[in-house]
CSV table of C-alpha atoms in Angstrom, one decimal:
chain,number,residue,atom,x,y,z
A,1,MET,CA,-9.9,-19.9,23.1
A,2,ASN,CA,-9.7,-16.7,25.1
A,3,ALA,CA,-11.6,-13.5,24.2
A,4,ASP,CA,-8.8,-11.9,22.5
A,5,SER,CA,-8.0,-14.8,20.1
A,6,ARG,CA,-11.8,-15.0,19.2
A,7,LYS,CA,-11.4,-11.3,18.2
A,8,LYS,CA,-8.4,-11.9,15.8
A,9,ILE,CA,-8.8,-11.8,12.3
A,10,GLY,CA,-9.5,-15.1,10.1
A,11,PRO,CA,-8.3,-16.1,6.6
A,12,VAL,CA,-11.2,-14.4,4.8
A,13,LEU,CA,-11.3,-11.2,6.5
A,14,ALA,CA,-7.4,-11.1,6.3
A,15,MET,CA,-7.8,-11.7,2.5
A,16,MET,CA,-10.2,-9.1,2.2
A,17,LEU,CA,-7.8,-6.7,4.2
A,18,VAL,CA,-5.0,-7.5,1.5
A,19,ALA,CA,-7.0,-7.1,-1.7
A,20,SER,CA,-8.9,-4.0,-0.3
A,21,ALA,CA,-5.6,-2.4,0.6
A,22,MET,CA,-4.4,-3.0,-2.8
A,23,ILE,CA,-7.9,-2.3,-4.8
A,24,GLY,CA,-8.0,1.2,-3.5
A,25,SER,CA,-7.0,4.6,-4.8
A,26,GLY,CA,-5.1,2.7,-7.1
A,27,ILE,CA,-7.9,1.4,-9.1
A,28,PHE,CA,-9.6,4.3,-9.0
A,29,LEU,CA,-6.9,7.0,-9.7
A,30,LEU,CA,-4.1,5.5,-11.4
A,31,PRO,CA,-6.0,5.8,-14.8
A,32,ALA,CA,-5.6,9.6,-14.4
A,33,SER,CA,-2.0,9.3,-13.6
A,34,LEU,CA,-1.3,7.0,-16.7
A,35,GLY,CA,-2.9,9.3,-19.2
A,36,ALA,CA,0.4,11.0,-19.1
A,37,ILE,CA,2.0,7.9,-20.0
A,38,GLY,CA,-0.3,6.1,-22.4
A,39,SER,CA,-1.7,2.8,-22.9
A,40,ILE,CA,1.7,1.4,-23.3
A,41,SER,CA,1.3,1.3,-19.3
A,42,ILE,CA,-0.4,-2.0,-19.9
A,43,LEU,CA,3.2,-3.3,-20.5
A,44,ALA,CA,4.0,-2.0,-17.0
A,45,TRP,CA,1.0,-3.6,-15.4
A,46,ILE,CA,2.4,-7.1,-16.7
A,47,ALA,CA,5.9,-6.2,-15.3
A,48,ALA,CA,4.7,-4.9,-11.9
A,49,SER,CA,2.1,-8.0,-11.4
A,50,PHE,CA,5.2,-10.4,-11.9
A,51,GLY,CA,7.3,-8.7,-9.6
A,52,ALA,CA,4.6,-8.4,-6.8
A,53,ALA,CA,4.1,-12.1,-7.5
A,54,LEU,CA,7.7,-12.7,-6.1
A,55,LEU,CA,7.4,-10.4,-3.5
A,56,ALA,CA,4.1,-12.2,-2.5
A,57,GLY,CA,6.2,-15.4,-2.2
A,58,VAL,CA,8.9,-13.7,0.2
A,59,PHE,CA,6.0,-12.9,2.5
A,60,CYS,CA,4.6,-16.1,2.7
A,61,TRP,CA,7.9,-18.0,3.0
A,62,LEU,CA,8.8,-15.5,5.8
A,63,ALA,CA,5.6,-16.4,7.4
A,64,ILE,CA,6.0,-20.0,7.1
A,65,LEU,CA,9.6,-19.7,8.8
A,66,ASP,CA,8.3,-18.2,11.8
A,67,PRO,CA,4.5,-17.7,12.2
A,68,GLY,CA,4.6,-16.3,15.6
A,69,ALA,CA,7.0,-13.2,14.5
A,70,SER,CA,5.6,-9.7,15.3
A,71,GLY,CA,5.3,-8.4,12.0
A,72,LEU,CA,7.3,-7.9,8.9
A,73,PHE,CA,10.3,-6.1,10.3
A,74,SER,CA,11.1,-9.0,13.2
A,75,TYR,CA,12.4,-10.8,10.1
A,76,ILE,CA,14.8,-8.1,9.1
A,77,ARG,CA,15.8,-7.5,12.7
A,78,ASP,CA,16.5,-11.4,13.3
A,79,ALA,CA,18.5,-11.5,9.8
A,80,PHE,CA,20.4,-8.3,10.1
A,81,GLY,CA,20.3,-7.1,13.7
A,82,PRO,CA,18.2,-4.3,15.5
A,83,GLY,CA,19.5,-1.5,13.8
A,84,ALA,CA,18.3,-2.6,10.3
A,85,GLY,CA,14.8,-3.6,11.7
A,86,PHE,CA,14.4,-0.4,13.1
A,87,VAL,CA,15.2,1.4,9.8
A,88,ALA,CA,13.1,-0.8,8.0
A,89,GLY,CA,10.2,0.1,10.3
A,90,ALA,CA,10.8,3.7,10.0
A,91,LEU,CA,10.9,3.7,6.2
A,92,TYR,CA,7.5,1.5,6.3
A,93,TRP,CA,6.0,3.9,8.5
A,94,ALA,CA,7.0,6.7,6.4
A,95,SER,CA,5.7,5.3,3.4
A,96,CYS,CA,2.4,4.4,5.2
A,97,VAL,CA,1.9,8.2,6.1
A,98,VAL,CA,2.3,9.3,2.6
A,99,ALA,CA,0.2,6.4,1.4
A,100,ILE,CA,-2.7,7.8,3.8
A,101,VAL,CA,-2.4,11.2,1.8
A,102,ALA,CA,-2.9,9.5,-1.6
A,103,VAL,CA,-5.8,7.5,-0.7
A,104,ALA,CA,-7.5,10.3,0.8
A,105,LEU,CA,-7.0,12.2,-2.4
A,106,ALA,CA,-9.0,9.3,-4.1
A,107,VAL,CA,-11.8,10.0,-1.6
A,108,ALA,CA,-11.8,13.9,-2.2
A,109,GLY,CA,-11.4,13.3,-5.9
A,110,TYR,CA,-14.5,11.2,-6.4
A,111,LEU,CA,-16.5,13.4,-3.8
A,112,GLY,CA,-15.8,16.1,-6.0
A,113,VAL,CA,-18.3,14.7,-8.5
A,114,PHE,CA,-20.9,15.9,-6.2
A,115,ILE,CA,-19.4,18.7,-4.9
A,116,PRO,CA,-17.2,20.3,-7.7
A,117,ALA,CA,-15.4,22.8,-5.5
A,118,ILE,CA,-13.6,19.8,-4.0
A,119,ALA,CA,-12.4,18.5,-7.5
A,120,LYS,CA,-9.3,20.9,-7.5
A,121,PRO,CA,-7.1,23.1,-5.1
A,122,PRO,CA,-7.8,24.4,-2.7
A,123,GLY,CA,-10.9,22.8,-1.8
A,124,LEU,CA,-9.2,19.4,-3.0
A,125,ALA,CA,-6.8,19.9,0.0
A,126,PHE,CA,-9.7,20.5,2.6
A,127,GLY,CA,-11.7,17.6,1.6
A,128,THR,CA,-8.5,15.2,1.5
A,129,ILE,CA,-7.9,16.5,5.2
A,130,ALA,CA,-11.3,15.9,6.4
A,131,ALA,CA,-11.3,12.4,4.9
A,132,ILE,CA,-8.0,11.6,6.9
A,133,TRP,CA,-9.5,12.8,10.3
A,134,ILE,CA,-13.1,11.1,9.8
A,135,PHE,CA,-11.5,7.7,9.0
A,136,ALA,CA,-8.7,8.0,11.7
A,137,GLY,CA,-12.0,8.1,13.9
A,138,THR,CA,-13.0,4.7,12.7
A,139,ASN,CA,-9.9,3.3,13.9
A,140,ILE,CA,-10.7,4.3,17.6
A,141,LEU,CA,-13.1,1.2,17.4
A,142,GLY,CA,-10.5,-1.2,16.6
A,143,PRO,CA,-9.1,-3.6,13.9
A,144,ARG,CA,-12.0,-5.8,13.8
A,145,PHE,CA,-14.1,-2.9,12.9
A,146,VAL,CA,-11.8,-1.7,10.3
A,147,ALA,CA,-11.6,-5.1,8.7
A,148,GLY,CA,-15.5,-5.4,8.6
A,149,LEU,CA,-15.7,-1.8,7.2
A,150,GLN,CA,-13.1,-3.1,4.5
A,151,SER,CA,-15.4,-6.1,3.5
A,152,TRP,CA,-18.4,-4.0,3.0
A,153,ALA,CA,-16.4,-1.2,1.1
A,154,LEU,CA,-14.8,-3.9,-1.1
A,155,ALA,CA,-18.1,-5.4,-2.0
A,156,LEU,CA,-19.5,-1.8,-2.9
A,157,GLY,CA,-16.7,-0.6,-4.3
A,158,LEU,CA,-15.8,-3.4,-6.7
A,159,ALA,CA,-19.4,-2.9,-8.6
A,160,PRO,CA,-18.1,-0.1,-11.0
A,161,VAL,CA,-14.7,-1.7,-11.2
A,162,PHE,CA,-16.1,-5.2,-12.3
A,163,LEU,CA,-18.5,-3.5,-14.6
A,164,ALA,CA,-15.3,-1.7,-16.3
A,165,ALA,CA,-13.6,-5.1,-16.2
A,166,VAL,CA,-16.3,-7.0,-17.8
A,167,GLY,CA,-19.0,-4.4,-19.6
A,168,GLY,CA,-16.5,-2.1,-20.2
A,169,TRP,CA,-15.1,-4.2,-23.0
A,170,LEU,CA,-18.3,-3.8,-25.0
A,171,TYR,CA,-17.7,-0.1,-25.3
A,172,PHE,CA,-13.9,-0.5,-25.9
A,173,HIS,CA,-12.7,1.2,-29.0
A,174,PRO,CA,-9.2,-0.3,-30.2
A,175,GLU,CA,-8.4,2.9,-32.3
A,176,VAL,CA,-8.9,4.9,-28.8
A,177,PHE,CA,-6.5,2.6,-27.2
A,178,MET,CA,-4.0,2.5,-29.8
A,179,ALA,CA,-4.1,6.4,-30.3
A,180,SER,CA,-3.1,6.7,-27.0
A,181,TRP,CA,-0.4,4.0,-26.8
A,182,ASN,CA,2.5,6.3,-26.3
A,183,VAL,CA,1.8,10.0,-25.8
A,184,THR,CA,5.2,10.7,-24.2
A,185,GLY,CA,7.0,10.1,-27.5
A,186,GLY,CA,9.8,8.6,-25.6
A,187,SER,CA,11.4,4.7,-26.5
A,188,ALA,CA,9.4,2.0,-24.6
A,189,LEU,CA,12.6,1.0,-23.0
A,190,SER,CA,12.4,4.6,-21.1
A,191,VAL,CA,8.7,4.6,-20.8
A,192,VAL,CA,7.8,1.3,-19.5
A,193,PRO,CA,10.0,1.1,-16.5
A,194,ARG,CA,8.7,4.8,-15.7
A,195,ALA,CA,5.4,3.6,-15.6
A,196,ALA,CA,6.2,0.5,-13.6
A,197,VAL,CA,7.1,2.6,-10.8
A,198,MET,CA,3.7,4.4,-11.2
A,199,VAL,CA,1.6,1.2,-11.4
A,200,PHE,CA,3.4,-0.6,-8.6
A,201,TRP,CA,1.6,1.8,-6.4
A,202,ALA,CA,-1.3,-0.5,-7.1
A,203,PHE,CA,0.5,-3.4,-5.2
A,204,LEU,CA,1.4,-1.5,-2.2
A,205,GLY,CA,-0.5,-3.3,0.6
A,206,ILE,CA,0.4,-7.0,-0.3
A,207,GLU,CA,2.3,-7.1,2.8
A,208,THR,CA,-0.7,-6.3,4.7
A,209,ALA,CA,-1.3,-9.8,6.3
A,210,ILE,CA,2.2,-10.2,7.4
A,211,VAL,CA,2.3,-6.8,9.0
A,212,LEU,CA,-0.9,-7.6,11.0
A,213,SER,CA,0.4,-11.1,11.6
A,214,THR,CA,-0.1,-10.6,15.5
A,215,ARG,CA,-3.7,-9.7,14.8
A,216,VAL,CA,-4.3,-13.1,12.6
A,217,LYS,CA,-5.4,-16.3,13.8
A,218,ASN,CA,-3.0,-19.2,13.0
A,219,PRO,CA,-0.6,-16.9,10.8
A,220,GLY,CA,1.5,-19.6,9.6
A,221,ARG,CA,-1.5,-20.9,7.5
A,222,ASN,CA,-3.7,-17.9,6.9
A,223,VAL,CA,-1.1,-15.2,6.1
A,224,PRO,CA,0.0,-17.0,3.1
A,225,ILE,CA,-3.6,-17.5,1.9
A,226,ALA,CA,-4.4,-13.9,2.5
A,227,THR,CA,-1.3,-12.6,0.7
A,228,LEU,CA,-1.5,-14.8,-2.3
A,229,GLY,CA,-5.4,-14.8,-2.5
A,230,GLY,CA,-5.5,-10.9,-2.0
A,231,LEU,CA,-2.7,-10.6,-5.1
A,232,VAL,CA,-4.5,-12.4,-7.4
A,233,ILE,CA,-7.9,-10.9,-6.9
A,234,ALA,CA,-6.2,-7.4,-7.3
A,235,ALA,CA,-3.9,-8.2,-10.3
A,236,ILE,CA,-6.8,-9.7,-12.4
A,237,ILE,CA,-9.2,-6.8,-11.7
A,238,TYR,CA,-6.5,-4.1,-12.1
A,239,MET,CA,-5.5,-5.3,-15.7
A,240,ALA,CA,-8.9,-5.8,-16.9
A,241,ALA,CA,-10.5,-2.8,-15.7
A,242,CYS,CA,-7.5,-0.3,-16.5
A,243,ALA,CA,-7.0,-1.8,-20.1
A,244,ALA,CA,-10.9,-1.3,-20.7
A,245,ILE,CA,-11.1,2.5,-19.5
A,246,MET,CA,-8.0,3.2,-21.8
A,247,GLY,CA,-10.0,2.2,-24.6
A,248,ILE,CA,-13.1,4.2,-23.5
A,249,LEU,CA,-11.3,7.4,-22.9
A,250,PRO,CA,-8.1,9.1,-24.7
A,251,ALA,CA,-5.0,9.9,-22.5
A,252,SER,CA,-5.6,13.6,-22.7
A,253,ALA,CA,-9.2,13.0,-21.2
A,254,LEU,CA,-7.6,10.7,-18.2
A,255,ALA,CA,-4.6,13.0,-17.4
A,256,LYS,CA,-7.2,15.8,-16.3
A,257,SER,CA,-9.8,13.6,-14.8
A,258,SER,CA,-10.3,13.6,-11.0
A,259,ALA,CA,-12.7,10.6,-11.2
A,260,PRO,CA,-11.8,8.4,-14.3
A,261,PHE,CA,-14.3,5.7,-13.6
A,262,ALA,CA,-17.2,8.1,-13.3
A,263,ASP,CA,-16.1,10.1,-16.5
A,264,ALA,CA,-15.8,7.0,-18.4
A,265,ALA,CA,-19.4,6.0,-17.4
A,266,ALA,CA,-20.9,9.3,-17.9
A,267,PRO,CA,-21.3,9.2,-22.1
A,268,ILE,CA,-22.2,5.4,-22.0
A,269,LEU,CA,-24.6,5.2,-18.9
A,270,GLY,CA,-25.5,8.9,-18.3
A,271,ALA,CA,-24.7,11.3,-15.7
A,272,SER,CA,-27.0,9.4,-13.1
A,273,ILE,CA,-25.2,6.2,-13.2
A,274,ALA,CA,-21.7,7.7,-13.3
A,275,GLY,CA,-22.7,9.7,-9.9
A,276,VAL,CA,-23.5,6.0,-8.8
A,277,PHE,CA,-19.8,4.9,-10.0
A,278,ALA,CA,-18.4,7.9,-8.1
A,279,LEU,CA,-20.1,7.2,-4.9
A,280,CYS,CA,-19.2,3.5,-5.0
A,281,ALA,CA,-15.5,4.2,-5.6
A,282,MET,CA,-15.7,7.0,-2.8
A,283,LEU,CA,-16.8,4.2,-0.5
A,284,LYS,CA,-14.2,1.9,-1.6
A,285,ALA,CA,-11.4,4.2,-1.3
A,286,SER,CA,-12.7,5.2,2.1
A,287,GLY,CA,-12.2,1.6,3.4
A,288,THR,CA,-8.8,1.6,2.0
A,289,LEU,CA,-8.1,4.8,3.8
A,290,SER,CA,-9.3,3.3,7.1
A,291,ALA,CA,-7.1,0.2,6.7
A,292,THR,CA,-4.0,2.2,5.6
A,293,ILE,CA,-4.4,4.3,8.9
A,294,LEU,CA,-4.4,1.2,10.8
A,295,LEU,CA,-1.2,-0.2,9.2
A,296,THR,CA,0.5,3.0,9.9
A,297,VAL,CA,-0.4,3.0,13.4
A,298,GLU,CA,0.5,-0.8,13.8
A,299,THR,CA,3.9,-0.1,12.3
A,300,ALA,CA,4.7,3.0,14.8
A,301,GLU,CA,3.8,0.6,17.7
A,302,CYS,CA,5.4,-2.6,16.4
A,303,GLU,CA,7.7,-4.2,18.9
A,304,ALA,CA,9.9,-5.7,16.5
A,305,VAL,CA,11.1,-2.1,15.6
A,306,LEU,CA,11.1,-0.3,18.9
A,307,GLY,CA,10.9,-3.1,21.3
A,308,ARG,CA,14.6,-3.1,22.3
A,309,LEU,CA,14.8,0.8,22.1
A,310,GLY,CA,12.3,2.1,24.5
A,311,PRO,CA,10.9,1.1,28.1
A,312,ALA,CA,8.6,-2.0,28.0
A,313,SER,CA,5.4,-1.2,26.7
A,314,PRO,CA,2.1,-2.6,28.5
A,315,ALA,CA,0.3,-5.4,26.6
A,316,ARG,CA,-2.2,-4.1,24.4
A,317,PRO,CA,-5.5,-6.1,23.6
A,318,ALA,CA,-6.0,-7.5,20.1
A,319,HIS,CA,-8.9,-5.4,19.6
A,320,ARG,CA,-7.7,-2.0,20.5
A,321,VAL,CA,-4.9,0.6,18.9
A,322,SER,CA,-3.5,3.7,20.4
A,323,THR,CA,-5.8,6.6,20.0
A,324,ALA,CA,-2.9,9.0,20.7
A,325,ASN,CA,-1.0,7.3,17.7
A,326,ILE,CA,-4.1,7.7,15.5
A,327,VAL,CA,-4.3,11.5,16.3
A,328,PHE,CA,-0.7,12.1,15.8
A,329,THR,CA,-0.9,10.0,12.5
A,330,ALA,CA,-3.6,12.1,11.1
A,331,ALA,CA,-2.0,15.4,12.0
A,332,LEU,CA,1.0,14.3,10.0
A,333,SER,CA,-0.7,13.0,7.2
A,334,SER,CA,-2.5,16.7,7.0
A,335,LEU,CA,0.8,18.5,6.9
A,336,ILE,CA,1.9,16.2,3.9
A,337,VAL,CA,-1.3,17.2,2.0
A,338,TRP,CA,-0.6,21.0,2.3
A,339,ALA,CA,3.1,20.2,1.2
A,340,SER,CA,2.3,18.4,-1.7
A,341,VAL,CA,-0.6,20.6,-3.1
A,342,SER,CA,-0.4,20.8,-7.0
A,343,PRO,CA,-2.1,22.1,-9.8
A,344,THR,CA,-4.2,19.0,-10.6
A,345,LEU,CA,-5.3,15.9,-8.5
A,346,ALA,CA,-3.6,13.8,-10.8
A,347,ARG,CA,-0.1,15.4,-10.5
A,348,GLN,CA,-0.5,15.3,-6.7
A,349,PHE,CA,-1.6,11.8,-6.6
A,350,THR,CA,1.5,10.8,-8.8
A,351,ILE,CA,3.9,12.7,-6.5
A,352,VAL,CA,3.0,11.2,-3.1
A,353,THR,CA,2.5,7.6,-4.5
A,354,ASN,CA,5.9,7.7,-6.3
A,355,VAL,CA,7.5,8.5,-2.9
A,356,ALA,CA,5.4,5.9,-1.3
A,357,VAL,CA,6.3,3.3,-3.8
A,358,VAL,CA,10.1,3.9,-3.6
A,359,LEU,CA,10.2,3.9,0.4
A,360,SER,CA,8.2,0.5,0.4
A,361,LEU,CA,10.6,-1.0,-2.1
A,362,LEU,CA,13.5,-0.2,0.1
A,363,VAL,CA,11.6,-2.4,2.8
A,364,TYR,CA,10.5,-5.0,0.5
A,365,GLY,CA,14.0,-5.4,-0.7
A,366,SER,CA,15.3,-5.9,2.8
A,367,ALA,CA,12.8,-8.6,3.5
A,368,SER,CA,13.7,-10.4,0.4
A,369,LEU,CA,17.5,-10.3,1.6
A,370,ALA,CA,16.4,-11.4,5.0
A,371,LEU,CA,14.4,-14.4,3.4
A,372,LEU,CA,17.9,-15.5,1.8
A,373,ARG,CA,19.6,-15.2,5.2
A,374,LEU,CA,17.0,-16.9,7.4
A,375,SER,CA,16.1,-19.7,4.9
A,376,ARG,CA,19.3,-21.6,5.9
A,377,SER,CA,17.1,-23.3,8.4
A,378,LEU,CA,14.9,-24.8,5.8
A,379,PRO,CA,15.3,-28.5,4.5
A,380,GLN,CA,17.4,-28.1,1.1
A,381,SER,CA,14.2,-28.7,-1.3
A,382,GLN,CA,12.4,-25.9,0.1
A,383,ARG,CA,15.6,-23.7,0.6
A,384,LEU,CA,15.9,-23.6,-3.3
A,385,TRP,CA,12.5,-22.0,-3.7
A,386,ALA,CA,13.1,-19.6,-0.8
A,387,TRP,CA,16.2,-18.5,-2.6
A,388,VAL,CA,14.7,-18.0,-5.9
A,389,LEU,CA,11.9,-16.0,-4.6
A,390,GLY,CA,14.5,-13.9,-2.3
A,391,VAL,CA,17.1,-13.3,-5.1
A,392,GLY,CA,14.0,-12.4,-7.5
A,393,GLY,CA,12.3,-10.1,-4.9
A,394,SER,CA,15.7,-8.0,-4.0
A,395,LEU,CA,16.4,-7.7,-7.8
A,396,PHE,CA,13.0,-6.5,-8.8
A,397,SER,CA,13.1,-4.2,-5.9
A,398,ALA,CA,16.3,-2.6,-6.7
A,399,ALA,CA,15.4,-2.4,-10.3
A,400,LEU,CA,12.3,-0.3,-9.8
A,401,ILE,CA,14.3,2.2,-7.3
A,402,ALA,CA,16.9,2.4,-9.9
A,403,VAL,CA,14.6,3.7,-12.6
A,404,SER,CA,12.5,6.2,-10.4
A,405,GLU,CA,13.2,9.9,-10.7
A,406,PRO,CA,16.5,11.2,-9.4
A,407,ASP,CA,14.8,13.3,-6.8
A,408,LEU,CA,13.3,10.2,-5.2
A,409,LEU,CA,16.6,8.6,-5.1
A,410,ILE,CA,18.2,11.6,-3.1
A,411,TYR,CA,14.9,11.5,-0.9
A,412,SER,CA,15.2,7.8,-0.1
A,413,ALA,CA,18.8,8.2,0.6
A,414,GLY,CA,18.0,10.8,3.2
A,415,SER,CA,15.3,9.0,4.6
A,416,VAL,CA,17.8,5.8,5.3
A,417,LEU,CA,20.4,8.0,6.7
A,418,ALA,CA,17.9,9.9,8.9
A,419,SER,CA,16.4,6.7,10.3
A,420,PHE,CA,20.1,5.1,11.2
A,421,GLY,CA,20.5,8.6,12.9
A,422,ALA,CA,17.3,8.4,14.8
A,423,TYR,CA,18.4,4.7,15.9
A,424,ALA,CA,21.8,5.9,17.1
A,425,VAL,CA,19.8,8.6,19.2
A,426,LEU,CA,17.2,6.2,20.6
A,427,ARG,CA,20.1,3.6,21.4
A,428,ALA,CA,22.1,6.1,23.2
A,429,ARG,CA,19.1,7.2,25.3
A,430,ARG,CA,18.5,3.5,25.9
A,431,ALA,CA,22.2,2.9,27.1
A,432,GLN,CA,22.0,6.1,29.2
A,433,LEU,CA,18.9,4.9,31.1
A,434,ALA,CA,20.1,1.6,31.7
A,435,ARG,CA,23.4,3.1,33.3
A,436,ALA,CA,21.0,5.5,35.4
A,437,ALA,CA,19.1,2.3,36.6
A,438,ILE,CA,22.0,0.4,37.6
A,439,GLY,CA,23.7,3.6,39.4
A,440,ALA,CA,20.5,4.0,41.4
């Protein structure tokens, strides 16, 4: 076994990366965003968990089909051509950049418990940008360091979540939960799908193992283990904790909160314990932020996206990532923080997470369609399961995109067109360089 292989990520660390990528700002800030919907959002959690399971199955089958593939986009490229692979990579990269902002907002929001000026604009923007640059720095130390940081952050950060998911039910008040059932006044058929788009933010990151497959030992075996294991951990924790906290705080209080877990703990356990909760949440979101930056950098450098469009890049060791790319990613994310500034943290969080969800669903749907095309090489018995998952993943992705806000649909369509335009420009540049080389 060579040195690079020993430094790759094993199944347990990969599972922690997947679980931690999902159990991040979603669990710690989504209750605040869902305060504008009400506890009816528990139905959206169930629907989103089912859809995430379909997509997890898609990613597992793709990894089994080609364990040596260089990330998620190589499957889309192999199924539909290099243009589709590039567009999928560009959309996923854009969703990751936006997600960095959302996770950094969670870090700043819980830091605001200790430094109140950071809990609201403009201090919130400065705190969010500072978090981005600090944890961009951790990525310079390499993927293995980020994975280790995630493991420690997951262990610390889950303490308040487990207390809410288990002990929180001792303080659960059914009357509070039911009084906040549907604060919008709209019908369930209109409210639940809208809430499902918001809730699905919690499951972004389910593709972490397959995106980092070149960094994972024995990906054909370990990517499915990490993906399914991470999903099970996240789904159970999410539904138990969020249902409990919605029976402790009314929806109106959640909607105004910048640290809902700490606010729920304060009247029950006191301000000091609430401060401990806030610290744990901040540490957990910090680990997720570091991993999200890693995913963004890996996407920008993915050979499955750019390998056929640019000059051959030098081989990179498995334990290093591009410092220049890390700096560029942090700078771009900082600009998005300023562009999305809103009156409250919950509103800014909702805006950026909804954008990230729709962009990601475009990629997830493409991956599901790719499985349908690539599964023709499977035996008949296995092909049926692949088809069921591929069709289910495609329909779920399309359904959530369809019920998202009209502005997001316009933004997504523009992103797709811009990605195709960028591909055309890069391809023309590649052809020009090739002709020049032949002429020389």
